[in-house]
Amino acid sequence: QVQLVESGGGLVQPGGSLRLSCAASGSIFSINRMGWYRQAPGKQRELVATITSGGSTNYLNSVKGRFTISRDNAKNTVYLQMNTLKPEDTAVYYCNANHEGLWSTWGKGTLVTVSS
């Protein structure tokens, strides 16, 4: 089972940037889909961005043009570059690995707080 560990969260002012990292304990080369989700207090967890093994990406509409997901198979790491952050981006961000629907695993999350 692949273990996922997120890092890079913190406090940032509106308009600022952060880059989240998701380090996997094993190879992610064969994992079909990696993704980032987020959950704000009192709200449902929502999909933020995904990237397939082939490099195809998909984004939550509200983050399009501001966030970029990428993967580095050599480093077994997935990134989420977040620019022009807004207060509504405040949430715990979770990394997810999903292999062809056969299994799925989550990291424990990293908190992003966007506030003046």
Coordinates of N, CA, C and O in Angstrom, one line a residue:
Q1 N 0.8 -1.2 0.0 CA 0.0 0.0 0.0 C 0.9 1.2 0.0 O 1.8 1.3 0.8
V2 N 0.6 2.2 -0.9 CA 1.3 3.4 -1.0 C 0.9 4.3 0.1 O -0.3 4.5 0.4
Q3 N 1.9 4.9 0.8 CA 1.6 5.9 1.8 C 1.9 7.3 1.3 O 2.8 7.5 0.5
L4 N 1.0 8.2 1.6 CA 1.0 9.6 1.0 C 1.2 10.6 2.2 O 0.5 10.5 3.2
V5 N 2.1 11.5 2.0 CA 2.4 12.5 3.0 C 2.4 13.9 2.4 O 3.2 14.1 1.5
E6 N 1.5 14.7 2.8 CA 1.4 16.1 2.3 C 2.2 17.0 3.1 O 2.4 16.8 4.3
S7 N 2.7 18.1 2.4 CA 3.4 19.1 3.1 C 3.3 20.4 2.3 O 2.8 20.4 1.1
G8 N 3.6 21.5 2.9 CA 3.6 22.8 2.2 C 2.5 23.7 2.6 O 2.5 24.9 2.1
G9 N 1.6 23.3 3.4 CA 0.5 24.2 3.8 C 1.0 25.2 4.8 O 2.1 25.1 5.3
G10 N 0.1 26.2 5.1 CA 0.5 27.2 6.0 C -0.5 28.4 5.9 O -1.5 28.3 5.2
L11 N -0.1 29.5 6.5 CA -0.8 30.7 6.4 C -0.3 31.6 5.3 O 0.9 31.9 5.3
V12 N -1.2 32.1 4.5 CA -0.8 33.0 3.4 C -1.8 34.1 3.2 O -3.0 33.9 3.5
Q13 N -1.4 35.3 2.8 CA -2.3 36.4 2.6 C -3.0 36.2 1.3 O -2.5 35.5 0.3
P14 N -4.2 36.8 1.2 CA -4.9 36.7 -0.1 C -4.1 37.3 -1.2 O -3.4 38.3 -1.1
G15 N -4.1 36.6 -2.4 CA -3.3 36.9 -3.5 C -1.9 36.2 -3.5 O -1.2 36.3 -4.5
G16 N -1.6 35.6 -2.4 CA -0.3 34.9 -2.3 C -0.3 33.5 -2.9 O -1.3 33.1 -3.5
S17 N 0.8 32.8 -2.8 CA 1.0 31.5 -3.4 C 1.6 30.5 -2.4 O 2.3 30.9 -1.5
L18 N 1.3 29.3 -2.7 CA 1.8 28.2 -1.9 C 2.0 27.0 -2.9 O 1.2 26.9 -3.9
R19 N 2.9 26.1 -2.6 CA 3.1 24.9 -3.4 C 3.0 23.7 -2.4 O 3.8 23.6 -1.5
L20 N 2.0 22.9 -2.6 CA 1.8 21.7 -1.8 C 2.5 20.5 -2.5 O 2.6 20.4 -3.7
S21 N 3.1 19.7 -1.6 CA 3.8 18.5 -2.1 C 3.1 17.2 -1.5 O 2.7 17.2 -0.4
C22 N 3.0 16.2 -2.3 CA 2.5 14.9 -1.8 C 3.6 13.8 -2.2 O 3.8 13.5 -3.3
A23 N 4.3 13.4 -1.1 CA 5.3 12.4 -1.3 C 4.8 11.0 -1.1 O 4.2 10.7 0.0
A24 N 5.0 10.1 -2.0 CA 4.6 8.7 -1.9 C 5.7 7.9 -1.5 O 6.9 8.1 -1.8
S25 N 5.4 6.8 -0.7 CA 6.4 5.9 -0.2 C 6.9 5.0 -1.3 O 8.0 4.4 -1.1
G26 N 6.1 4.8 -2.3 CA 6.5 3.9 -3.4 C 6.3 4.6 -4.7 O 5.9 5.8 -4.8
S27 N 6.5 3.9 -5.8 CA 6.4 4.4 -7.1 C 4.9 4.8 -7.4 O 4.0 4.0 -7.1
I28 N 4.8 5.9 -8.1 CA 3.5 6.3 -8.6 C 3.3 6.2 -10.1 O 2.3 6.6 -10.6
F29 N 4.4 5.6 -10.7 CA 4.4 5.5 -12.2 C 3.2 4.8 -12.7 O 2.6 5.2 -13.7
S30 N 2.8 3.7 -12.0 CA 1.7 2.9 -12.5 C 0.3 3.2 -12.0 O -0.7 2.6 -12.4
I31 N 0.3 4.2 -11.1 CA -1.0 4.7 -10.6 C -1.7 5.5 -11.6 O -1.2 6.6 -12.0
N32 N -2.9 5.1 -11.9 CA -3.7 5.8 -13.0 C -3.9 7.3 -12.7 O -3.8 8.1 -13.6
R33 N -4.4 7.6 -11.5 CA -4.8 8.9 -11.2 C -4.4 9.4 -9.8 O -4.6 8.7 -8.8
M34 N -3.7 10.5 -9.8 CA -3.4 11.2 -8.5 C -4.2 12.5 -8.4 O -4.5 13.1 -9.5
G35 N -4.5 12.9 -7.2 CA -5.3 14.1 -7.1 C -5.2 14.8 -5.8 O -4.6 14.3 -4.8
W36 N -5.7 16.0 -5.8 CA -5.8 16.8 -4.6 C -7.3 17.1 -4.3 O -8.0 17.5 -5.2
Y37 N -7.7 17.0 -3.1 CA -9.0 17.3 -2.6 C -8.9 18.3 -1.5 O -7.8 18.4 -0.9
R38 N -9.9 18.9 -1.1 CA -9.9 19.8 0.0 C -11.2 19.8 0.7 O -12.3 19.5 0.2
Q39 N -11.2 20.1 2.0 CA -12.4 20.2 2.8 C -12.3 21.3 3.8 O -11.4 21.4 4.6
A40 N -13.2 22.2 3.7 CA -13.3 23.3 4.6 C -14.3 22.9 5.8 O -15.1 22.1 5.6
P41 N -14.1 23.6 6.9 CA -15.0 23.2 8.1 C -16.4 23.4 7.7 O -16.9 24.4 7.1
G42 N -17.2 22.3 8.0 CA -18.6 22.4 7.8 C -19.0 22.1 6.3 O -20.2 22.2 6.0
K43 N -18.1 21.8 5.5 CA -18.4 21.6 4.1 C -18.0 20.2 3.6 O -17.1 19.6 4.3
Q44 N -18.5 19.8 2.5 CA -18.1 18.5 1.9 C -16.7 18.6 1.3 O -16.3 19.6 0.8
R45 N -16.1 17.4 1.3 CA -14.8 17.3 0.6 C -15.0 17.4 -0.9 O -16.0 16.8 -1.4
E46 N -14.2 18.2 -1.5 CA -14.4 18.4 -3.0 C -13.1 18.2 -3.7 O -12.0 18.4 -3.2
L47 N -13.2 17.7 -4.9 CA -12.1 17.5 -5.8 C -11.5 18.8 -6.3 O -12.3 19.7 -6.8
V48 N -10.2 19.0 -6.1 CA -9.6 20.2 -6.6 C -8.9 20.1 -7.9 O -9.1 20.9 -8.8
A49 N -8.1 19.0 -8.1 CA -7.4 18.7 -9.3 C -7.0 17.3 -9.4 O -6.7 16.7 -8.3
T50 N -6.9 16.7 -10.6 CA -6.4 15.4 -10.8 C -5.4 15.4 -11.9 O -5.5 16.3 -12.8
I51 N -4.6 14.4 -11.9 CA -3.7 14.2 -13.0 C -3.5 12.7 -13.3 O -3.4 11.9 -12.3
T52 N -3.6 12.3 -14.5 CA -3.5 10.8 -14.8 C -2.0 10.5 -15.1 O -1.1 11.3 -15.2
S53 N -1.8 9.2 -15.3 CA -0.4 8.7 -15.6 C 0.0 9.2 -16.9 O 1.2 9.4 -17.2
G54 N -0.9 9.6 -17.8 CA -0.6 10.1 -19.1 C -0.4 11.6 -19.1 O -0.1 12.2 -20.1
G55 N -0.7 12.3 -18.0 CA -0.5 13.7 -17.9 C -1.7 14.6 -18.1 O -1.6 15.8 -18.0
S56 N -2.9 13.9 -18.3 CA -4.1 14.7 -18.4 C -4.5 15.3 -17.1 O -4.4 14.6 -16.1
T57 N -5.0 16.5 -17.1 CA -5.4 17.2 -15.9 C -6.8 17.6 -15.9 O -7.4 17.8 -17.0
N58 N -7.4 17.8 -14.7 CA -8.7 18.2 -14.5 C -8.8 19.1 -13.3 O -8.1 18.8 -12.3
Y59 N -9.6 20.2 -13.3 CA -9.6 21.1 -12.2 C -11.0 21.5 -11.8 O -11.9 21.6 -12.6
L60 N -11.1 21.8 -10.5 CA -12.3 22.4 -10.0 C -12.5 23.7 -10.7 O -11.5 24.5 -10.8
N61 N -13.7 24.1 -11.1 CA -13.8 25.3 -11.9 C -13.3 26.5 -11.2 O -12.7 27.4 -11.9
S62 N -13.5 26.6 -9.9 CA -13.1 27.8 -9.2 C -11.6 28.0 -9.0 O -11.2 29.1 -8.6
V63 N -10.9 27.0 -9.4 CA -9.4 27.1 -9.2 C -8.7 27.1 -10.6 O -7.5 27.3 -10.7
K64 N -9.5 27.0 -11.7 CA -8.9 27.0 -13.0 C -8.2 28.3 -13.3 O -8.7 29.4 -13.0
G65 N -7.0 28.2 -13.8 CA -6.2 29.4 -14.1 C -5.4 29.9 -12.9 O -4.5 30.7 -13.0
R66 N -5.6 29.3 -11.7 CA -4.9 29.7 -10.5 C -4.1 28.6 -9.9 O -3.0 28.8 -9.4
F67 N -4.6 27.3 -10.0 CA -3.9 26.2 -9.5 C -3.3 25.3 -10.6 O -3.9 25.2 -11.7
T68 N -2.2 24.6 -10.4 CA -1.6 23.7 -11.4 C -1.2 22.4 -10.7 O -0.4 22.5 -9.7
I69 N -1.7 21.3 -11.1 CA -1.2 20.0 -10.6 C -0.2 19.4 -11.5 O -0.2 19.6 -12.7
S70 N 0.8 18.8 -10.9 CA 1.9 18.2 -11.7 C 2.4 16.9 -10.9 O 2.1 16.8 -9.7
R71 N 3.1 16.1 -11.6 CA 3.6 14.9 -11.0 C 5.0 14.7 -11.5 O 5.4 14.9 -12.7
D72 N 5.9 14.2 -10.6 CA 7.2 13.9 -10.9 C 7.4 12.4 -10.5 O 7.6 12.1 -9.4
N73 N 7.3 11.5 -11.5 CA 7.4 10.1 -11.2 C 8.7 9.7 -10.7 O 8.8 8.8 -9.9
A74 N 9.8 10.3 -11.1 CA 11.1 10.0 -10.6 C 11.3 10.3 -9.1 O 12.0 9.6 -8.5
K75 N 10.6 11.3 -8.7 CA 10.6 11.6 -7.2 C 9.4 11.1 -6.5 O 9.3 11.3 -5.3
N76 N 8.5 10.4 -7.2 CA 7.3 9.8 -6.5 C 6.5 10.9 -5.8 O 6.1 10.7 -4.7
T77 N 6.4 12.1 -6.4 CA 5.8 13.2 -5.8 C 4.8 13.9 -6.7 O 5.0 14.0 -7.9
V78 N 3.7 14.3 -6.1 CA 2.7 15.1 -6.8 C 2.7 16.5 -6.2 O 2.7 16.6 -5.0
Y79 N 2.5 17.5 -7.0 CA 2.5 18.9 -6.5 C 1.2 19.6 -6.9 O 0.5 19.3 -7.8
L80 N 0.9 20.6 -6.1 CA -0.2 21.5 -6.4 C 0.3 22.9 -6.2 O 0.5 23.4 -5.0
Q81 N 0.5 23.6 -7.3 CA 0.9 25.0 -7.2 C -0.3 25.9 -7.1 O -1.2 25.8 -8.0
M82 N -0.4 26.7 -6.1 CA -1.6 27.5 -5.9 C -1.2 28.9 -5.9 O -0.4 29.4 -5.1
N83 N -1.8 29.7 -6.8 CA -1.5 31.1 -7.0 C -2.8 31.9 -6.8 O -3.9 31.3 -6.9
T84 N -2.6 33.2 -6.6 CA -3.7 34.1 -6.4 C -4.7 33.5 -5.4 O -5.9 33.4 -5.7
L85 N -4.2 33.1 -4.3 CA -5.1 32.4 -3.3 C -6.1 33.4 -2.7 O -5.9 34.6 -2.6
K86 N -7.3 32.8 -2.5 CA -8.4 33.5 -1.9 C -8.9 33.0 -0.6 O -8.6 31.8 -0.3
P87 N -9.5 33.8 0.3 CA -10.0 33.2 1.5 C -10.8 32.0 1.4 O -10.7 31.1 2.3
E88 N -11.6 31.8 0.4 CA -12.4 30.7 0.2 C -11.6 29.4 -0.2 O -12.2 28.3 -0.2
D89 N -10.3 29.6 -0.4 CA -9.4 28.4 -0.6 C -9.0 27.8 0.7 O -8.4 26.7 0.7
T90 N -9.3 28.4 1.8 CA -8.9 27.9 3.1 C -9.6 26.5 3.3 O -10.8 26.4 3.2
A91 N -8.8 25.6 3.6 CA -9.2 24.2 3.8 C -8.1 23.3 4.2 O -6.9 23.7 4.0
V92 N -8.4 22.1 4.6 CA -7.4 21.0 4.7 C -7.3 20.4 3.3 O -8.3 20.0 2.7
Y93 N -6.1 20.3 2.8 CA -5.9 19.7 1.4 C -5.4 18.3 1.6 O -4.4 18.1 2.3
Y94 N -6.0 17.4 0.9 CA -5.6 16.0 0.9 C -5.1 15.5 -0.4 O -5.7 15.8 -1.5
C95 N -4.1 14.7 -0.4 CA -3.6 14.0 -1.5 C -4.3 12.6 -1.7 O -4.6 12.0 -0.6
N96 N -4.6 12.2 -2.9 CA -5.2 11.0 -3.1 C -4.6 10.2 -4.3 O -4.2 10.8 -5.3
A97 N -4.5 8.9 -4.1 CA -4.1 8.0 -5.2 C -5.2 7.1 -5.5 O -5.8 6.4 -4.6
N98 N -5.5 6.9 -6.8 CA -6.6 6.0 -7.2 C -6.1 5.2 -8.4 O -5.8 5.7 -9.4
H99 N -6.1 3.9 -8.2 CA -5.5 3.0 -9.2 C -6.7 2.2 -9.9 O -7.1 1.2 -9.3
E100 N -7.1 2.7 -11.0 CA -8.1 2.1 -11.8 C -9.4 1.7 -11.1 O -10.1 0.7 -11.4
G101 N -9.7 2.4 -10.0 CA -10.8 2.1 -9.2 C -10.7 0.8 -8.3 O -11.6 0.5 -7.6
L102 N -9.5 0.2 -8.4 CA -9.3 -1.0 -7.6 C -9.0 -0.7 -6.1 O -9.4 -1.4 -5.2
W103 N -8.3 0.4 -5.9 CA -8.0 0.9 -4.6 C -7.7 2.4 -4.6 O -7.4 3.0 -5.6
S104 N -7.9 3.0 -3.4 CA -7.7 4.4 -3.2 C -7.1 4.6 -1.9 O -7.5 4.0 -0.9
T105 N -6.2 5.5 -1.8 CA -5.6 5.9 -0.5 C -5.4 7.4 -0.4 O -5.3 8.1 -1.4
W106 N -5.4 7.8 0.9 CA -5.4 9.2 1.2 C -4.2 9.6 2.1 O -3.8 8.8 3.0
G107 N -3.7 10.8 2.0 CA -2.8 11.3 3.0 C -3.6 11.9 4.1 O -4.8 11.9 4.1
K108 N -2.9 12.4 5.1 CA -3.6 12.9 6.3 C -4.0 14.4 6.2 O -4.7 14.9 7.0
G109 N -3.5 15.0 5.2 CA -3.9 16.4 4.9 C -2.9 17.4 5.4 O -2.1 17.2 6.3
T110 N -3.0 18.6 4.8 CA -2.2 19.8 5.2 C -3.1 21.0 5.1 O -3.8 21.2 4.2
L111 N -3.0 21.8 6.2 CA -3.9 22.9 6.3 C -3.4 24.2 5.5 O -2.2 24.6 5.7
V112 N -4.3 24.7 4.7 CA -4.0 26.0 4.0 C -5.0 27.0 4.6 O -6.2 26.8 4.5
T113 N -4.4 28.1 5.1 CA -5.2 29.2 5.6 C -4.9 30.5 4.8 O -3.7 30.9 4.8
V114 N -5.9 31.0 4.2 CA -5.7 32.3 3.4 C -6.4 33.4 4.2 O -7.7 33.4 4.2
S115 N -5.7 34.3 4.8 CA -6.2 35.3 5.6 C -5.2 36.5 5.7 O -4.0 36.3 5.6
S116 N -5.8 37.7 5.8 CA -5.0 38.9 6.0 C -4.4 39.0 7.4 O -5.0 38.5 8.3

